[in-house]
Each structure stands twice: as C-alpha cells, then as structure tokens.
C-alpha cells in the first residue's frame, strides 16, 4: 500500500512539474511573440517611411550629380562604410587616428569578454580573428567568475551594513527593506544617471538615448546603434575610455546582481506555488471537514468499550 501511494505521489509530482514547465514555456513564448508584435507596430511603419525617403534622396542625388552612376554610388557607399568601420572622418581632413588604438582596443577587449559585442569594431586580419576566438574562450568564463565574485562581495557589504543599522533600531525588517531600497537608488544614480550626463556632454545624445545606451550596454544586449567613444568626428579625452571600462565592469556586476535577485524572487514564488499544490494533493480535506471527522473517530472506541 505504501509503495502504491508513493508511486501516485511521484506521478502527481512529475505531472505538476511538467505542467509548471509547460506554463512557463507558454508564458515565455507569448512574451516574445507579443514583444515582436509591439516592435513591429512601433518600428515597421517608421522603417518603411525611411526607405521611401531614402529612395527619393537617391533619385535626387542622381539628378543633381548626373555623372554619378549606380556603380559610383555603390562604391561611395562602400567607402563610407569602410571609413566608419576604421574610424576615419570624411568631414574635411579631420582624423582621430582610427580605431584599435590602445584605449579603444582595451574597451573592445572588455566588450568581447563581457559578450556585449557592439559590432562597431571587429578584427579584420586572420591572426586577429583567431586571437579573438581564443581570447573569448578563456575570457568569457573568467569574466563570469570575476563578476560573480564582485557581485557577491557588493551584496555582502550591503547586507552587513543593513544588519548593523537594523540592530540599532527597533523596526529591523522595515530598516532592512529601506536600506536595500536606498542602495538600489544610489546604485541606479551611479550607474545610470551619472553616465547619462557624461554621455550627453561628450556624445551629444539626448537623455533618453543615453539611458537607453546604458541599459543596452550593462545588460550585454549591445545592439551597437549607440556606442560611446566611437564618433570619428569628435575628440575624446584620454581618460574617457578608462572611465567607460570601469563603468562597464562594475555596472555589469551590479545589474547582474539585480537580475539574479529578480530570478530568485520568481523561482521562490514558483516554488511556493508548487509546495501549495503538493500540500493540497496530500491533504485534500479542508480544515472544516477535518474538524467534523475528528469527533467521529474519537467516539468509536468509547462505544466499543461499553459493549
């Protein structure tokens, strides 16, 4: 009897896990598809209108410069693309010396090991491409280990400070929540607001574009549509690239910590739901029904002893 009940219990448990996984997969797929629909509605019409405008500008260009043929236009486009990739400004004789200077190379190495991968810079030589592969194979795991250690160290400092302050007050839970929230606000200002002001000044971006770039970078999405320290028409100070490298490193550790906390909360909520379902399957009777059955089980022995 025990083995039969145990088998039924594990069968129900596996069914609950399968249904939970199926529900999670359905939510994930629905989330991605809904996101695709939203991006399609927000950006699709804009792209179509831009294509129409570009076609009109191309026809106008052919009319203004009748000596320019389609082949010449393609060669000019290739020249502009190559100049942009190598950091050459086509406005007058101004040049920044090209990309893959030491500072920009260090930032590029950081984007490789952090898997940001903007796409604005990439090795073009065969030895450079081979070294990039080897560098990434060993650098990505090393980066994950270091970021994990740094994130845990930051969390440990925060918890010690929370415990120290909480022990000095009567409302310990309230103080812990308040201090965690305060640390989150300070970190948000440090990793988003301060870089936003810096990028607005040196890159000429709007506040929305700067915040967008900060999140896309620190989340390692790295579209490459906005890249700091990249415009060949601008002169950047030497410390600019170093500040960016430090910001990327500690910002990645902080945002990874926030994301891991969010994952822990979701998994904890999912575990709680599973435990409630398992407890419901183990004890199908409600509390009221248990109270009703309890006197009956106690009265039976008394009647038997009377006989």
mmCIF file of C-alpha atoms in Angstrom:
data_model
loop_
_atom_site.group_PDB
_atom_site.id
_atom_site.type_symbol
_atom_site.label_atom_id
_atom_site.label_comp_id
_atom_site.label_asym_id
_atom_site.label_seq_id
_atom_site.Cartn_x
_atom_site.Cartn_y
_atom_site.Cartn_z
ATOM 1 C CA UNK A 1 0.000 0.000 0.000
ATOM 2 C CA UNK A 2 2.817 2.385 0.867
ATOM 3 C CA UNK A 3 4.563 1.771 -2.467
ATOM 4 C CA UNK A 4 1.302 2.383 -4.354
ATOM 5 C CA UNK A 5 0.686 5.700 -2.581
ATOM 6 C CA UNK A 6 4.320 6.684 -3.089
ATOM 7 C CA UNK A 7 4.073 5.932 -6.803
ATOM 8 C CA UNK A 8 0.914 8.010 -7.104
ATOM 9 C CA UNK A 9 2.565 10.852 -5.221
ATOM 10 C CA UNK A 10 5.607 10.914 -7.517
ATOM 11 C CA UNK A 11 3.336 10.647 -10.562
ATOM 12 C CA UNK A 12 1.419 13.691 -9.393
ATOM 13 C CA UNK A 13 4.682 15.492 -8.628
ATOM 14 C CA UNK A 14 6.052 14.823 -12.124
ATOM 15 C CA UNK A 15 2.752 15.947 -13.630
ATOM 16 C CA UNK A 16 2.893 19.168 -11.621
ATOM 17 C CA UNK A 17 6.467 19.795 -12.766
ATOM 18 C CA UNK A 18 5.550 19.144 -16.377
ATOM 19 C CA UNK A 19 2.528 21.453 -16.193
ATOM 20 C CA UNK A 20 4.633 24.123 -14.490
ATOM 21 C CA UNK A 21 7.305 23.842 -17.185
ATOM 22 C CA UNK A 22 4.653 23.924 -19.898
ATOM 23 C CA UNK A 23 3.070 27.014 -18.354
ATOM 24 C CA UNK A 24 6.462 28.720 -18.051
ATOM 25 C CA UNK A 25 7.289 27.921 -21.685
ATOM 26 C CA UNK A 26 3.896 29.234 -22.805
ATOM 27 C CA UNK A 27 4.412 32.480 -20.884
ATOM 28 C CA UNK A 28 7.921 32.870 -22.326
ATOM 29 C CA UNK A 29 6.801 32.233 -25.908
ATOM 30 C CA UNK A 30 3.806 34.546 -25.511
ATOM 31 C CA UNK A 31 6.050 37.256 -24.073
ATOM 32 C CA UNK A 32 8.464 37.041 -27.023
ATOM 33 C CA UNK A 33 5.675 36.981 -29.625
ATOM 34 C CA UNK A 34 3.855 39.910 -28.034
ATOM 35 C CA UNK A 35 7.149 41.821 -27.946
ATOM 36 C CA UNK A 36 7.633 41.091 -31.642
ATOM 37 C CA UNK A 37 4.164 42.438 -32.424
ATOM 38 C CA UNK A 38 4.822 45.624 -30.421
ATOM 39 C CA UNK A 39 8.186 46.244 -32.131
ATOM 40 C CA UNK A 40 6.577 45.560 -35.496
ATOM 41 C CA UNK A 41 3.856 48.142 -34.868
ATOM 42 C CA UNK A 42 6.208 50.735 -33.395
ATOM 43 C CA UNK A 43 9.122 50.424 -35.828
ATOM 44 C CA UNK A 44 7.728 48.823 -39.001
ATOM 45 C CA UNK A 45 5.955 51.881 -40.383
ATOM 46 C CA UNK A 46 8.902 54.101 -39.473
ATOM 47 C CA UNK A 47 11.298 51.877 -41.430
ATOM 48 C CA UNK A 48 9.010 51.844 -44.469
ATOM 49 C CA UNK A 49 8.738 55.639 -44.444
ATOM 50 C CA UNK A 50 12.524 55.953 -44.097
ATOM 51 C CA UNK A 51 13.043 53.632 -47.069
ATOM 52 C CA UNK A 52 10.708 55.803 -49.164
ATOM 53 C CA UNK A 53 12.596 58.957 -48.132
ATOM 54 C CA UNK A 54 15.959 57.350 -48.910
ATOM 55 C CA UNK A 55 14.771 56.316 -52.378
ATOM 56 C CA UNK A 56 13.686 59.877 -53.074
ATOM 57 C CA UNK A 57 17.046 61.221 -51.870
ATOM 58 C CA UNK A 58 18.874 58.729 -54.074
ATOM 59 C CA UNK A 59 16.896 59.859 -57.142
ATOM 60 C CA UNK A 60 17.560 63.497 -56.225
ATOM 61 C CA UNK A 61 21.254 62.708 -55.896
ATOM 62 C CA UNK A 62 21.307 61.237 -59.399
ATOM 63 C CA UNK A 63 19.612 64.367 -60.746
ATOM 64 C CA UNK A 64 21.974 66.779 -59.010
ATOM 65 C CA UNK A 65 25.066 64.782 -59.976
ATOM 66 C CA UNK A 66 24.274 63.318 -63.410
ATOM 67 C CA UNK A 67 27.805 61.945 -63.715
ATOM 68 C CA UNK A 68 27.177 59.683 -60.724
ATOM 69 C CA UNK A 69 26.025 56.247 -61.793
ATOM 70 C CA UNK A 70 24.640 53.378 -59.740
ATOM 71 C CA UNK A 71 28.082 51.770 -59.651
ATOM 72 C CA UNK A 72 29.644 55.010 -58.444
ATOM 73 C CA UNK A 73 27.021 55.307 -55.722
ATOM 74 C CA UNK A 74 27.757 51.764 -54.541
ATOM 75 C CA UNK A 75 31.491 52.496 -54.461
ATOM 76 C CA UNK A 76 30.820 55.667 -52.476
ATOM 77 C CA UNK A 77 28.673 53.693 -50.017
ATOM 78 C CA UNK A 78 31.441 51.122 -49.585
ATOM 79 C CA UNK A 79 33.936 53.932 -48.963
ATOM 80 C CA UNK A 80 31.714 55.491 -46.306
ATOM 81 C CA UNK A 81 31.148 52.104 -44.647
ATOM 82 C CA UNK A 82 34.870 51.309 -44.592
ATOM 83 C CA UNK A 83 35.715 54.776 -43.268
ATOM 84 C CA UNK A 84 33.129 54.435 -40.488
ATOM 85 C CA UNK A 85 34.423 50.993 -39.503
ATOM 86 C CA UNK A 86 38.030 52.183 -39.285
ATOM 87 C CA UNK A 87 37.297 55.471 -37.531
ATOM 88 C CA UNK A 88 38.104 57.840 -40.394
ATOM 89 C CA UNK A 89 36.135 61.066 -40.580
ATOM 90 C CA UNK A 90 35.061 62.144 -44.067
ATOM 91 C CA UNK A 91 34.353 65.711 -42.941
ATOM 92 C CA UNK A 92 37.364 67.642 -44.236
ATOM 93 C CA UNK A 93 40.819 66.464 -43.255
ATOM 94 C CA UNK A 94 39.942 65.705 -39.637
ATOM 95 C CA UNK A 95 41.009 62.281 -38.400
ATOM 96 C CA UNK A 96 41.035 60.650 -34.987
ATOM 97 C CA UNK A 97 43.825 58.251 -35.857
ATOM 98 C CA UNK A 98 41.467 55.364 -36.451
ATOM 99 C CA UNK A 99 40.169 52.665 -34.138
ATOM 100 C CA UNK A 100 42.177 49.990 -32.341
ATOM 101 C CA UNK A 101 44.278 52.483 -30.504
ATOM 102 C CA UNK A 102 45.281 51.212 -27.085
ATOM 103 C CA UNK A 103 42.318 52.700 -25.195
ATOM 104 C CA UNK A 104 39.750 51.665 -27.782
ATOM 105 C CA UNK A 105 41.390 48.229 -28.067
ATOM 106 C CA UNK A 106 41.092 47.757 -24.297
ATOM 107 C CA UNK A 107 37.404 48.707 -24.423
ATOM 108 C CA UNK A 108 36.943 46.304 -27.348
ATOM 109 C CA UNK A 109 38.568 43.503 -25.342
ATOM 110 C CA UNK A 110 36.153 44.275 -22.493
ATOM 111 C CA UNK A 111 33.162 44.062 -24.852
ATOM 112 C CA UNK A 112 34.421 40.667 -26.048
ATOM 113 C CA UNK A 113 34.768 39.017 -22.633
ATOM 114 C CA UNK A 114 31.533 40.596 -21.365
ATOM 115 C CA UNK A 115 29.698 39.399 -24.541
ATOM 116 C CA UNK A 116 28.352 42.914 -25.199
ATOM 117 C CA UNK A 117 29.601 42.815 -28.784
ATOM 118 C CA UNK A 118 28.504 46.164 -30.209
ATOM 119 C CA UNK A 119 29.624 45.254 -33.700
ATOM 120 C CA UNK A 120 31.127 48.670 -34.414
ATOM 121 C CA UNK A 121 34.644 47.252 -34.149
ATOM 122 C CA UNK A 122 35.825 43.833 -35.212
ATOM 123 C CA UNK A 123 39.185 42.287 -36.154
ATOM 124 C CA UNK A 124 39.721 42.141 -39.907
ATOM 125 C CA UNK A 125 43.029 40.253 -40.051
ATOM 126 C CA UNK A 126 43.155 36.470 -39.818
ATOM 127 C CA UNK A 127 45.552 36.442 -36.816
ATOM 128 C CA UNK A 128 43.311 38.998 -35.083
ATOM 129 C CA UNK A 129 40.197 36.901 -35.652
ATOM 130 C CA UNK A 130 41.916 33.719 -34.407
ATOM 131 C CA UNK A 131 43.195 35.529 -31.316
ATOM 132 C CA UNK A 132 39.702 36.947 -30.710
ATOM 133 C CA UNK A 133 38.252 33.416 -30.615
ATOM 134 C CA UNK A 134 40.939 32.138 -28.219
ATOM 135 C CA UNK A 135 40.690 35.288 -26.109
ATOM 136 C CA UNK A 136 36.895 34.893 -25.808
ATOM 137 C CA UNK A 137 37.051 31.164 -24.970
ATOM 138 C CA UNK A 138 39.122 31.809 -21.860
ATOM 139 C CA UNK A 139 37.983 35.374 -21.172
ATOM 140 C CA UNK A 140 34.200 34.839 -21.017
ATOM 141 C CA UNK A 141 34.300 32.220 -18.191
ATOM 142 C CA UNK A 142 36.915 34.301 -16.365
ATOM 143 C CA UNK A 143 34.710 37.367 -16.683
ATOM 144 C CA UNK A 144 31.682 35.480 -15.330
ATOM 145 C CA UNK A 145 33.643 34.224 -12.317
ATOM 146 C CA UNK A 146 35.055 37.663 -11.526
ATOM 147 C CA UNK A 147 31.702 39.424 -11.930
ATOM 148 C CA UNK A 148 30.051 36.807 -9.737
ATOM 149 C CA UNK A 149 32.647 37.295 -7.002
ATOM 150 C CA UNK A 150 32.454 41.080 -7.210
ATOM 151 C CA UNK A 151 28.643 40.982 -7.139
ATOM 152 C CA UNK A 152 28.617 38.740 -4.066
ATOM 153 C CA UNK A 153 31.157 40.992 -2.368
ATOM 154 C CA UNK A 154 28.995 44.040 -3.074
ATOM 155 C CA UNK A 155 25.963 42.184 -1.720
ATOM 156 C CA UNK A 156 27.872 41.102 1.404
ATOM 157 C CA UNK A 157 28.886 44.698 2.145
ATOM 158 C CA UNK A 158 25.306 45.836 1.684
ATOM 159 C CA UNK A 159 23.945 43.110 3.986
ATOM 160 C CA UNK A 160 26.498 43.827 6.709
ATOM 161 C CA UNK A 161 25.613 47.487 6.614
ATOM 162 C CA UNK A 162 21.898 46.619 6.719
ATOM 163 C CA UNK A 163 22.386 44.318 9.715
ATOM 164 C CA UNK A 164 24.491 46.916 11.526
ATOM 165 C CA UNK A 165 21.862 49.629 11.091
ATOM 166 C CA UNK A 166 18.962 47.261 11.786
ATOM 167 C CA UNK A 167 20.401 46.151 15.127
ATOM 168 C CA UNK A 168 20.456 49.769 16.277
ATOM 169 C CA UNK A 169 16.716 50.213 15.730
ATOM 170 C CA UNK A 170 13.508 48.501 16.803
ATOM 171 C CA UNK A 171 11.954 48.096 13.325
ATOM 172 C CA UNK A 172 14.554 45.758 11.867
ATOM 173 C CA UNK A 173 12.546 44.473 8.897
ATOM 174 C CA UNK A 174 11.490 47.960 7.894
ATOM 175 C CA UNK A 175 15.054 49.243 8.153
ATOM 176 C CA UNK A 176 16.437 46.368 6.077
ATOM 177 C CA UNK A 177 13.914 46.957 3.299
ATOM 178 C CA UNK A 178 14.525 50.717 3.425
ATOM 179 C CA UNK A 179 18.315 50.355 3.254
ATOM 180 C CA UNK A 180 18.107 47.861 0.382
ATOM 181 C CA UNK A 181 15.861 50.280 -1.485
ATOM 182 C CA UNK A 182 18.239 53.156 -0.706
ATOM 183 C CA UNK A 183 21.220 51.174 -2.024
ATOM 184 C CA UNK A 184 19.253 50.403 -5.182
ATOM 185 C CA UNK A 185 18.519 54.105 -5.738
ATOM 186 C CA UNK A 186 22.139 55.108 -5.125
ATOM 187 C CA UNK A 187 23.394 52.406 -7.492
ATOM 188 C CA UNK A 188 20.883 53.460 -10.150
ATOM 189 C CA UNK A 189 22.124 57.036 -9.912
ATOM 190 C CA UNK A 190 25.754 55.903 -10.028
ATOM 191 C CA UNK A 191 25.410 53.538 -12.994
ATOM 192 C CA UNK A 192 22.688 55.289 -14.987
ATOM 193 C CA UNK A 193 22.238 58.965 -14.090
ATOM 194 C CA UNK A 194 25.901 59.965 -13.854
ATOM 195 C CA UNK A 195 26.878 58.219 -17.132
ATOM 196 C CA UNK A 196 23.782 59.744 -18.741
ATOM 197 C CA UNK A 197 25.091 63.258 -18.005
ATOM 198 C CA UNK A 198 28.564 62.272 -19.206
ATOM 199 C CA UNK A 199 27.293 60.818 -22.473
ATOM 200 C CA UNK A 200 25.048 63.810 -23.100
ATOM 201 C CA UNK A 201 28.028 66.127 -22.807
ATOM 202 C CA UNK A 202 30.618 64.157 -24.791
ATOM 203 C CA UNK A 203 28.402 62.278 -27.251
ATOM 204 C CA UNK A 204 25.637 64.823 -27.779
ATOM 205 C CA UNK A 205 22.880 62.294 -27.088
ATOM 206 C CA UNK A 206 19.528 63.061 -25.516
ATOM 207 C CA UNK A 207 18.745 61.856 -22.007
ATOM 208 C CA UNK A 208 16.528 59.084 -23.375
ATOM 209 C CA UNK A 209 19.245 57.908 -25.784
ATOM 210 C CA UNK A 210 21.867 57.930 -23.011
ATOM 211 C CA UNK A 211 19.675 55.913 -20.610
ATOM 212 C CA UNK A 212 18.854 53.520 -23.451
ATOM 213 C CA UNK A 213 22.564 53.065 -24.200
ATOM 214 C CA UNK A 214 23.382 52.474 -20.519
ATOM 215 C CA UNK A 215 20.838 49.687 -20.161
ATOM 216 C CA UNK A 216 21.635 48.060 -23.533
ATOM 217 C CA UNK A 217 25.315 48.025 -22.558
ATOM 218 C CA UNK A 218 25.034 46.828 -18.958
ATOM 219 C CA UNK A 219 22.525 44.124 -19.888
ATOM 220 C CA UNK A 220 25.062 42.889 -22.519
ATOM 221 C CA UNK A 221 22.457 43.194 -25.285
ATOM 222 C CA UNK A 222 24.791 45.509 -27.213
ATOM 223 C CA UNK A 223 22.898 46.454 -30.369
ATOM 224 C CA UNK A 224 25.628 48.839 -31.483
ATOM 225 C CA UNK A 225 23.267 51.580 -32.673
ATOM 226 C CA UNK A 226 24.713 53.870 -29.989
ATOM 227 C CA UNK A 227 28.346 53.410 -28.984
ATOM 228 C CA UNK A 228 30.340 55.776 -26.793
ATOM 229 C CA UNK A 229 33.877 56.813 -27.705
ATOM 230 C CA UNK A 230 33.203 55.895 -31.324
ATOM 231 C CA UNK A 231 32.367 59.047 -33.310
ATOM 232 C CA UNK A 232 35.378 59.852 -35.536
ATOM 233 C CA UNK A 233 34.238 63.480 -35.791
ATOM 234 C CA UNK A 234 34.759 64.069 -32.072
ATOM 235 C CA UNK A 235 37.859 64.453 -29.943
ATOM 236 C CA UNK A 236 37.633 62.434 -26.722
ATOM 237 C CA UNK A 237 39.911 62.907 -23.701
ATOM 238 C CA UNK A 238 42.270 60.089 -22.838
ATOM 239 C CA UNK A 239 40.510 59.286 -19.547
ATOM 240 C CA UNK A 240 37.171 58.822 -21.290
ATOM 241 C CA UNK A 241 37.841 55.240 -22.397
ATOM 242 C CA UNK A 242 39.237 54.285 -18.967
ATOM 243 C CA UNK A 243 36.136 55.620 -17.211
ATOM 244 C CA UNK A 244 33.985 53.663 -19.621
ATOM 245 C CA UNK A 245 35.849 50.427 -18.870
ATOM 246 C CA UNK A 246 35.443 50.854 -15.103
ATOM 247 C CA UNK A 247 31.765 51.766 -15.509
ATOM 248 C CA UNK A 248 31.083 48.720 -17.689
ATOM 249 C CA UNK A 249 32.799 46.331 -15.268
ATOM 250 C CA UNK A 250 31.129 47.427 -12.029
ATOM 251 C CA UNK A 251 27.849 48.192 -13.785
ATOM 252 C CA UNK A 252 27.715 44.660 -15.157
ATOM 253 C CA UNK A 253 28.333 43.235 -11.684
ATOM 254 C CA UNK A 254 25.588 45.407 -10.185
ATOM 255 C CA UNK A 255 22.990 44.749 -12.889
ATOM 256 C CA UNK A 256 23.764 41.016 -12.845
ATOM 257 C CA UNK A 257 23.158 41.107 -9.090
ATOM 258 C CA UNK A 258 19.796 42.838 -9.596
ATOM 259 C CA UNK A 259 18.779 40.350 -12.293
ATOM 260 C CA UNK A 260 19.806 37.395 -10.093
ATOM 261 C CA UNK A 261 17.691 38.807 -7.267
ATOM 262 C CA UNK A 262 14.739 39.038 -9.660
ATOM 263 C CA UNK A 263 15.303 35.434 -10.768
ATOM 264 C CA UNK A 264 15.460 34.298 -7.129
ATOM 265 C CA UNK A 265 12.167 36.056 -6.412
ATOM 266 C CA UNK A 266 10.471 34.437 -9.403
ATOM 267 C CA UNK A 267 11.854 30.992 -8.570
ATOM 268 C CA UNK A 268 10.857 31.410 -4.937
ATOM 269 C CA UNK A 269 7.332 32.336 -5.957
ATOM 270 C CA UNK A 270 7.221 29.339 -8.306
ATOM 271 C CA UNK A 271 8.472 27.033 -5.527
ATOM 272 C CA UNK A 272 5.834 28.401 -3.177
ATOM 273 C CA UNK A 273 3.087 27.699 -5.717
ATOM 274 C CA UNK A 274 4.399 24.139 -6.211
ATOM 275 C CA UNK A 275 4.543 23.470 -2.468
ATOM 276 C CA UNK A 276 0.990 24.725 -2.052
ATOM 277 C CA UNK A 277 -0.211 22.420 -4.813
ATOM 278 C CA UNK A 278 1.646 19.428 -3.348
ATOM 279 C CA UNK A 279 0.264 20.190 0.109
ATOM 280 C CA UNK A 280 -3.210 20.391 -1.381
ATOM 281 C CA UNK A 281 -2.795 16.987 -3.012
ATOM 282 C CA UNK A 282 -1.526 15.444 0.233
ATOM 283 C CA UNK A 283 -4.345 16.901 2.331
ATOM 284 C CA UNK A 284 -7.405 17.089 0.124
ATOM 285 C CA UNK A 285 -9.736 17.624 3.104
ATOM 286 C CA UNK A 286 -10.331 21.119 4.264
ATOM 287 C CA UNK A 287 -9.937 22.200 7.868
ATOM 288 C CA UNK A 288 -13.715 22.190 8.407
ATOM 289 C CA UNK A 289 -14.033 18.629 7.170
ATOM 290 C CA UNK A 290 -11.193 17.518 9.466
ATOM 291 C CA UNK A 291 -12.947 19.029 12.466
ATOM 292 C CA UNK A 292 -16.159 17.215 11.523
ATOM 293 C CA UNK A 293 -14.418 13.850 11.256
ATOM 294 C CA UNK A 294 -12.417 14.240 14.448
ATOM 295 C CA UNK A 295 -15.321 13.624 16.945
ATOM 296 C CA UNK A 296 -16.480 10.576 14.992
ATOM 297 C CA UNK A 297 -13.078 8.898 15.250
ATOM 298 C CA UNK A 298 -12.951 9.648 18.975
ATOM 299 C CA UNK A 299 -16.466 8.306 19.715
ATOM 300 C CA UNK A 300 -15.977 4.886 18.152
ATOM 301 C CA UNK A 301 -13.573 3.470 20.774
ATOM 302 C CA UNK A 302 -15.912 4.587 23.591
ATOM 303 C CA UNK A 303 -18.890 2.675 22.135
ATOM 304 C CA UNK A 304 -16.798 -0.449 21.668
ATOM 305 C CA UNK A 305 -15.567 -0.421 25.274
ATOM 306 C CA UNK A 306 -19.137 -0.039 26.525
ATOM 307 C CA UNK A 307 -20.107 -3.345 24.954
#
